[in-house]
């Protein structure tokens, strides 16, 4: 019976060393994030902070769906008035197949699909544009702000 008792005892392992998982930013980078996040609600800040690497968030700032949030976590996300669009924006100013958000690793791009009213990046009509944290994309009368994963931004800032 002595052998049986030893087999059922849990294996004793040394305690793991404390691992610090806190992200630290340079003052310049922290100021940049604070400026962008200044117009963000506490709830939105939590959602942005929780974004995993390789994802991003679009927040509708103007338009019928103001306040709505859309997660970008696929290599291709379609936007339009078509019921099958990944991001359905129900307004006549939005084409059925208006634009696409494309992801390559941790880099995001918006591409207009020949829409009637165009797609705008920070106020300029574009065919395609690489997205940066805090940039604004306009699709029809909807204005969406792009927020990249804070993990990805921290990684870029440390390079």
Coordinates of N, CA and C in Angstrom, one line a residue:
X1 N 0.8 -1.2 0.0 CA 0.0 0.0 0.0 C 0.9 1.3 0.0
X2 N 2.1 1.2 0.5 CA 3.0 2.3 0.5 C 3.3 2.8 -0.9
X3 N 3.5 1.9 -1.8 CA 3.8 2.3 -3.2 C 2.6 3.0 -3.9
X4 N 1.4 2.5 -3.5 CA 0.2 3.1 -4.1 C 0.1 4.6 -3.7
X5 N 0.3 4.9 -2.4 CA 0.2 6.2 -1.9 C 1.2 7.2 -2.6
X6 N 2.4 6.7 -2.9 CA 3.4 7.6 -3.5 C 3.0 7.9 -5.0
X7 N 2.4 7.0 -5.7 CA 1.9 7.2 -7.1 C 0.8 8.2 -7.2
X8 N 0.0 8.3 -6.2 CA -1.1 9.3 -6.2 C -0.8 10.7 -5.7
X9 N 0.4 10.9 -5.2 CA 0.8 12.2 -4.7 C 1.1 13.0 -5.9
X10 N 0.7 14.3 -5.9 CA 1.1 15.2 -7.0 C 2.6 15.4 -7.1
X11 N 3.1 15.5 -8.3 CA 4.5 15.7 -8.5 C 4.8 17.1 -8.0
X12 N 5.9 17.2 -7.2 CA 6.3 18.5 -6.6 C 7.2 19.2 -7.6
X13 N 6.8 20.4 -8.0 CA 7.6 21.2 -8.9 C 8.0 22.5 -8.2
X14 N 9.1 23.1 -8.6 CA 9.4 24.4 -8.0 C 8.4 25.4 -8.5
X15 N 8.2 26.4 -7.6 CA 7.2 27.4 -8.0 C 7.8 28.2 -9.2
X16 N 6.9 28.6 -10.1 CA 7.4 29.3 -11.3 C 7.9 30.7 -10.8
X17 N 8.9 31.2 -11.6 CA 9.4 32.5 -11.3 C 8.3 33.5 -11.7
X18 N 8.2 34.6 -11.0 CA 7.3 35.7 -11.3 C 7.6 36.2 -12.7
X19 N 6.6 36.3 -13.5 CA 6.8 36.8 -14.9 C 6.0 38.1 -15.0
X20 N 6.6 39.1 -15.4 CA 5.9 40.4 -15.5 C 5.4 40.5 -16.9
X21 N 4.0 40.6 -17.0 CA 3.4 40.6 -18.3 C 2.9 42.0 -18.6
X22 N 3.3 43.0 -17.9 CA 2.8 44.4 -18.0 C 3.5 45.0 -19.3
X23 N 2.7 45.7 -20.1 CA 3.3 46.4 -21.2 C 3.8 47.7 -20.7
X24 N 5.0 48.1 -21.2 CA 5.5 49.4 -20.8 C 5.7 50.2 -22.1
X25 N 5.4 51.5 -22.1 CA 5.5 52.3 -23.3 C 6.5 53.4 -23.0
X26 N 7.1 53.9 -24.1 CA 7.9 55.2 -23.9 C 7.0 56.3 -23.6
X27 N 7.4 57.4 -23.1 CA 6.6 58.5 -22.8 C 5.9 59.1 -24.1
X28 N 6.7 59.1 -25.1 CA 6.2 59.6 -26.4 C 5.1 58.7 -27.0
X29 N 5.3 57.4 -26.9 CA 4.3 56.5 -27.4 C 3.1 56.6 -26.5
X30 N 3.2 56.6 -25.2 CA 2.1 56.7 -24.3 C 1.3 58.0 -24.5
X31 N 2.0 59.1 -24.8 CA 1.3 60.4 -25.1 C 0.5 60.2 -26.4
X32 N 1.1 59.5 -27.4 CA 0.4 59.3 -28.7 C -0.9 58.5 -28.4
X33 N -0.8 57.4 -27.6 CA -2.0 56.6 -27.3 C -3.1 57.4 -26.6
X34 N -2.6 58.3 -25.6 CA -3.5 59.1 -24.8 C -4.3 60.1 -25.7
X35 N -3.6 60.6 -26.7 CA -4.2 61.6 -27.6 C -5.3 60.9 -28.4
X36 N -5.0 59.8 -28.9 CA -5.9 59.0 -29.8 C -7.1 58.5 -28.9
X37 N -6.8 58.1 -27.7 CA -7.8 57.5 -26.9 C -8.7 58.6 -26.1
X38 N -8.3 59.8 -26.3 CA -9.0 60.9 -25.6 C -10.5 61.0 -26.0
X39 N -10.9 60.6 -27.2 CA -12.3 60.6 -27.6 C -13.0 59.2 -27.4
X40 N -12.4 58.4 -26.6 CA -12.9 57.0 -26.5 C -13.5 56.8 -25.1
X41 N -14.7 56.2 -25.1 CA -15.3 55.9 -23.8 C -14.6 54.9 -23.0
X42 N -14.8 54.8 -21.7 CA -14.2 53.8 -20.9 C -14.5 52.4 -21.4
X43 N -15.7 52.1 -21.8 CA -16.1 50.8 -22.4 C -15.3 50.5 -23.7
X44 N -15.1 51.5 -24.5 CA -14.4 51.3 -25.8 C -12.9 51.1 -25.4
X45 N -12.4 51.8 -24.4 CA -11.0 51.7 -24.0 C -10.7 50.2 -23.6
X46 N -11.7 49.7 -22.9 CA -11.5 48.3 -22.4 C -11.5 47.3 -23.6
X47 N -12.4 47.6 -24.6 CA -12.5 46.7 -25.7 C -11.2 46.8 -26.6
X48 N -10.7 48.0 -26.7 CA -9.4 48.2 -27.5 C -8.3 47.5 -26.7
X49 N -8.2 47.7 -25.4 CA -7.1 47.1 -24.6 C -7.1 45.6 -24.7
X50 N -8.3 45.0 -24.9 CA -8.4 43.5 -24.9 C -8.2 42.9 -26.3
X51 N -7.9 43.8 -27.3 CA -7.7 43.2 -28.6 C -6.5 42.3 -28.7
X52 N -6.7 41.1 -29.2 CA -5.5 40.2 -29.4 C -4.6 40.7 -30.5
X53 N -3.4 40.3 -30.5 CA -2.5 40.6 -31.6 C -3.1 40.2 -33.0
X54 N -2.9 41.0 -34.0 CA -3.5 40.7 -35.3 C -4.9 41.0 -35.5
X55 N -5.5 41.8 -34.6 CA -6.9 42.2 -34.7 C -6.9 43.7 -34.5
X56 N -8.1 44.3 -34.9 CA -8.3 45.7 -34.7 C -9.8 45.9 -34.5
X57 N -10.1 47.2 -34.2 CA -11.5 47.5 -33.9 C -11.9 48.8 -34.7
X58 N -13.1 48.8 -35.3 CA -13.7 49.9 -35.9 C -14.8 50.4 -35.0
X59 N -14.8 51.7 -34.7 CA -15.9 52.3 -33.9 C -16.6 53.3 -34.8
X60 N -17.9 53.2 -34.9 CA -18.7 54.2 -35.7 C -18.8 55.5 -34.9
X61 N -18.3 56.6 -35.5 CA -18.3 57.9 -34.8 C -19.5 58.7 -35.3
X62 N -19.8 58.6 -36.6 CA -21.0 59.3 -37.1 C -21.7 58.4 -38.1
X63 N -23.0 58.6 -38.1 CA -23.9 57.8 -38.9 C -25.0 57.2 -38.1
X64 N -25.9 56.5 -38.7 CA -27.0 55.9 -38.0 C -26.6 54.9 -36.9
X65 N -25.5 54.3 -37.1 CA -25.1 53.3 -36.1 C -24.0 53.8 -35.1
X66 N -24.0 55.1 -34.8 CA -23.0 55.7 -34.0 C -22.8 55.0 -32.7
X67 N -21.6 54.7 -32.4 CA -21.2 53.9 -31.2 C -21.1 52.4 -31.5
X68 N -21.5 51.9 -32.6 CA -21.4 50.5 -32.9 C -19.9 50.2 -33.1
X69 N -19.5 49.0 -32.8 CA -18.1 48.5 -32.9 C -18.1 47.3 -33.7
X70 N -17.0 47.2 -34.6 CA -16.8 46.1 -35.5 C -15.4 45.5 -35.3
X71 N -15.3 44.3 -35.0 CA -14.0 43.6 -34.8 C -13.4 43.2 -36.2
X72 N -12.2 43.6 -36.4 CA -11.5 43.1 -37.6 C -10.5 42.0 -37.2
X73 N -10.9 40.8 -37.4 CA -10.0 39.7 -37.0 C -9.9 38.6 -38.1
X74 N -10.2 39.0 -39.3 CA -10.1 38.1 -40.5 C -9.2 38.7 -41.5
X75 N -8.7 37.9 -42.4 CA -7.9 38.5 -43.5 C -8.7 39.4 -44.5
X76 N -10.0 39.1 -44.6 CA -10.8 39.9 -45.4 C -12.1 40.2 -44.7
X77 N -12.5 41.4 -44.6 CA -13.8 41.8 -44.0 C -14.5 42.7 -45.0
X78 N -15.7 42.3 -45.5 CA -16.4 43.1 -46.4 C -17.4 44.1 -45.7
X79 N -17.5 45.2 -46.4 CA -18.4 46.3 -45.9 C -19.4 46.7 -47.0
X80 N -20.6 46.8 -46.6 CA -21.6 47.3 -47.6 C -23.0 47.2 -47.2
X81 N -23.9 47.5 -48.1 CA -25.4 47.4 -47.8 C -25.9 46.0 -48.2
X82 N -25.1 45.2 -48.7 CA -25.6 43.8 -49.0 C -25.8 43.0 -47.7
X83 N -26.9 42.3 -47.6 CA -27.1 41.6 -46.3 C -26.0 40.6 -45.9
X84 N -25.3 40.1 -46.9 CA -24.2 39.2 -46.6 C -22.9 39.8 -46.3
X85 N -22.8 41.2 -46.2 CA -21.6 41.9 -45.9 C -21.2 41.5 -44.4
X86 N -19.9 41.4 -44.2 CA -19.5 41.2 -42.8 C -19.8 42.4 -41.9
X87 N -19.7 43.6 -42.5 CA -20.1 44.8 -41.8 C -21.3 45.4 -42.6
X88 N -22.5 45.2 -42.1 CA -23.7 45.7 -42.8 C -24.0 47.1 -42.4
X89 N -23.9 48.0 -43.4 CA -24.2 49.4 -43.1 C -25.5 49.8 -43.9
X90 N -26.6 49.9 -43.3 CA -27.9 50.0 -44.0 C -28.2 51.5 -44.2
X91 N -27.7 52.0 -45.3 CA -28.0 53.4 -45.7 C -27.8 53.5 -47.2
X92 N -28.6 54.3 -47.9 CA -28.5 54.5 -49.3 C -27.2 55.1 -49.8
X93 N -26.4 55.7 -48.9 CA -25.1 56.3 -49.3 C -24.0 55.2 -49.4
X94 N -24.4 54.0 -49.0 CA -23.4 52.9 -49.0 C -23.8 51.9 -50.1
X95 N -22.8 51.6 -50.9 CA -23.0 50.6 -52.0 C -23.2 49.2 -51.4
X96 N -23.8 48.4 -52.2 CA -24.0 47.0 -51.7 C -22.7 46.3 -51.4
X97 N -21.7 46.4 -52.2 CA -20.3 46.0 -52.0 C -19.4 47.2 -52.1
X98 N -19.3 47.8 -50.9 CA -18.7 49.2 -50.9 C -17.1 49.1 -50.8
X99 N -16.7 48.4 -49.8 CA -15.2 48.3 -49.5 C -14.9 47.0 -48.8
X100 N -13.5 46.8 -48.7 CA -13.0 45.7 -47.9 C -11.9 46.1 -47.0
X101 N -11.8 45.5 -45.8 CA -10.7 45.7 -45.0 C -9.9 44.4 -45.1
X102 N -8.6 44.6 -45.4 CA -7.7 43.5 -45.7 C -6.6 43.5 -44.6
X103 N -6.3 42.3 -44.1 CA -5.3 42.1 -43.0 C -4.2 41.2 -43.6
X104 N -2.9 41.7 -43.3 CA -1.8 40.9 -43.6 C -0.9 41.0 -42.4
X105 N -0.9 39.9 -41.6 CA -0.2 39.9 -40.4 C -0.8 40.8 -39.4
X106 N -0.1 41.9 -39.0 CA -0.7 42.9 -38.1 C -1.0 44.2 -38.9
X107 N -0.9 44.2 -40.2 CA -1.1 45.4 -41.0 C -2.5 45.3 -41.6
X108 N -3.2 46.5 -41.6 CA -4.6 46.5 -42.1 C -4.6 47.6 -43.2
X109 N -5.5 47.3 -44.2 CA -5.7 48.2 -45.4 C -7.1 48.2 -45.7
X110 N -7.6 49.4 -46.1 CA -9.0 49.5 -46.6 C -8.9 49.7 -48.1
X111 N -9.8 49.1 -48.8 CA -9.8 49.1 -50.3 C -11.3 49.4 -50.8
X112 N -11.4 50.4 -51.6 CA -12.7 50.7 -52.1 C -13.0 49.7 -53.3
X113 N -14.2 49.3 -53.4 CA -14.6 48.3 -54.5 C -15.4 49.0 -55.6
X114 N -15.0 50.2 -55.9 CA -15.7 50.9 -57.0 C -17.0 51.5 -56.6
X115 N -17.2 51.8 -55.4 CA -18.4 52.3 -54.8 C -18.8 53.6 -55.5
X116 N -20.1 53.9 -55.5 CA -20.6 55.2 -56.1 C -20.1 56.4 -55.3
X117 N -20.2 56.4 -54.0 CA -19.9 57.5 -53.2 C -18.5 57.5 -52.7
X118 N -17.7 56.5 -53.0 CA -16.3 56.4 -52.6 C -16.1 56.0 -51.1
X119 N -14.8 55.8 -50.9 CA -14.3 55.5 -49.5 C -13.2 56.5 -49.2
X120 N -13.3 57.1 -48.0 CA -12.4 58.1 -47.7 C -11.5 57.7 -46.5
X121 N -10.3 58.1 -46.6 CA -9.3 57.8 -45.5 C -8.8 59.2 -45.0
X122 N -9.1 59.5 -43.7 CA -8.7 60.8 -43.2 C -9.1 62.0 -44.1
X123 N -10.3 61.9 -44.7 CA -10.9 63.0 -45.5 C -10.5 63.0 -46.9
X124 N -9.7 62.0 -47.4 CA -9.3 62.0 -48.8 C -9.8 60.7 -49.4
X125 N -10.5 60.9 -50.6 CA -11.0 59.8 -51.3 C -9.9 58.9 -51.8
X126 N -10.0 57.6 -51.6 CA -8.9 56.6 -51.9 C -9.4 55.4 -52.7
X127 N -8.5 54.7 -53.3 CA -8.8 53.4 -53.9 C -8.4 52.4 -52.8
X128 N -7.2 52.6 -52.2 CA -6.8 51.8 -51.0 C -5.9 52.6 -50.2
X129 N -5.8 52.2 -48.9 CA -4.9 52.9 -48.0 C -4.6 52.0 -46.8
X130 N -3.3 52.1 -46.4 CA -2.9 51.4 -45.2 C -3.4 52.2 -44.0
X131 N -4.0 51.4 -43.0 CA -4.7 52.0 -41.9 C -3.6 52.2 -40.8
X132 N -3.8 53.3 -40.1 CA -3.0 53.6 -38.9 C -3.9 53.9 -37.7
X133 N -3.3 53.6 -36.5 CA -4.1 53.8 -35.3 C -4.7 55.1 -35.2
X134 N -6.0 55.2 -35.0 CA -6.7 56.5 -34.9 C -7.2 57.1 -36.2
X135 N -6.9 56.5 -37.3 CA -7.3 57.0 -38.6 C -8.8 56.9 -38.8
X136 N -9.4 57.7 -39.6 CA -10.8 57.7 -39.9 C -11.1 57.2 -41.3
X137 N -12.0 56.3 -41.4 CA -12.5 55.7 -42.7 C -14.0 56.2 -42.8
X138 N -14.3 56.7 -44.0 CA -15.7 57.1 -44.2 C -16.2 56.2 -45.3
X139 N -17.4 55.6 -45.0 CA -18.1 54.7 -46.0 C -19.5 55.3 -46.0
X140 N -19.9 56.0 -47.1 CA -21.1 56.6 -47.2 C -21.2 57.7 -46.1
X141 N -22.2 57.8 -45.3 CA -22.3 58.8 -44.3 C -21.7 58.3 -42.9
X142 N -21.2 57.0 -42.9 CA -20.6 56.5 -41.7 C -19.2 56.8 -41.6
X143 N -18.8 57.3 -40.4 CA -17.4 57.6 -40.1 C -16.9 56.7 -39.1
X144 N -15.9 55.9 -39.4 CA -15.4 54.8 -38.5 C -14.0 55.2 -38.1
X145 N -13.7 55.0 -36.8 CA -12.3 55.2 -36.4 C -11.7 53.8 -36.2
X146 N -10.4 53.7 -36.7 CA -9.7 52.4 -36.6 C -8.8 52.4 -35.4
X147 N -8.8 51.3 -34.7 CA -7.9 51.1 -33.5 C -7.2 49.8 -33.6
X148 N -5.9 49.9 -33.7 CA -5.1 48.6 -33.8 C -4.9 48.0 -32.4
X149 N -4.6 46.8 -32.4 CA -4.3 46.1 -31.1 C -3.1 46.8 -30.4
X150 N -3.3 47.0 -29.1 CA -2.3 47.7 -28.3 C -1.0 46.8 -28.2
X151 N -1.2 45.5 -28.3 CA -0.1 44.6 -28.3 C 0.8 44.8 -29.5
X152 N 0.1 45.0 -30.7 CA 0.9 45.2 -31.9 C 1.6 46.5 -31.9
X153 N 0.9 47.6 -31.4 CA 1.5 48.9 -31.3 C 2.7 48.9 -30.4
X154 N 2.6 48.2 -29.3 CA 3.7 48.1 -28.3 C 4.9 47.4 -29.0
X155 N 4.6 46.4 -29.7 CA 5.7 45.7 -30.4 C 6.4 46.6 -31.5
X156 N 5.6 47.3 -32.2 CA 6.1 48.3 -33.2 C 7.0 49.3 -32.5
X157 N 6.5 49.8 -31.4 CA 7.2 50.9 -30.7 C 8.5 50.5 -30.1
X158 N 8.6 49.1 -29.8 CA 9.8 48.6 -29.2 C 10.9 48.3 -30.3
X159 N 10.5 48.3 -31.5 CA 11.5 48.0 -32.6 C 12.4 49.1 -32.9

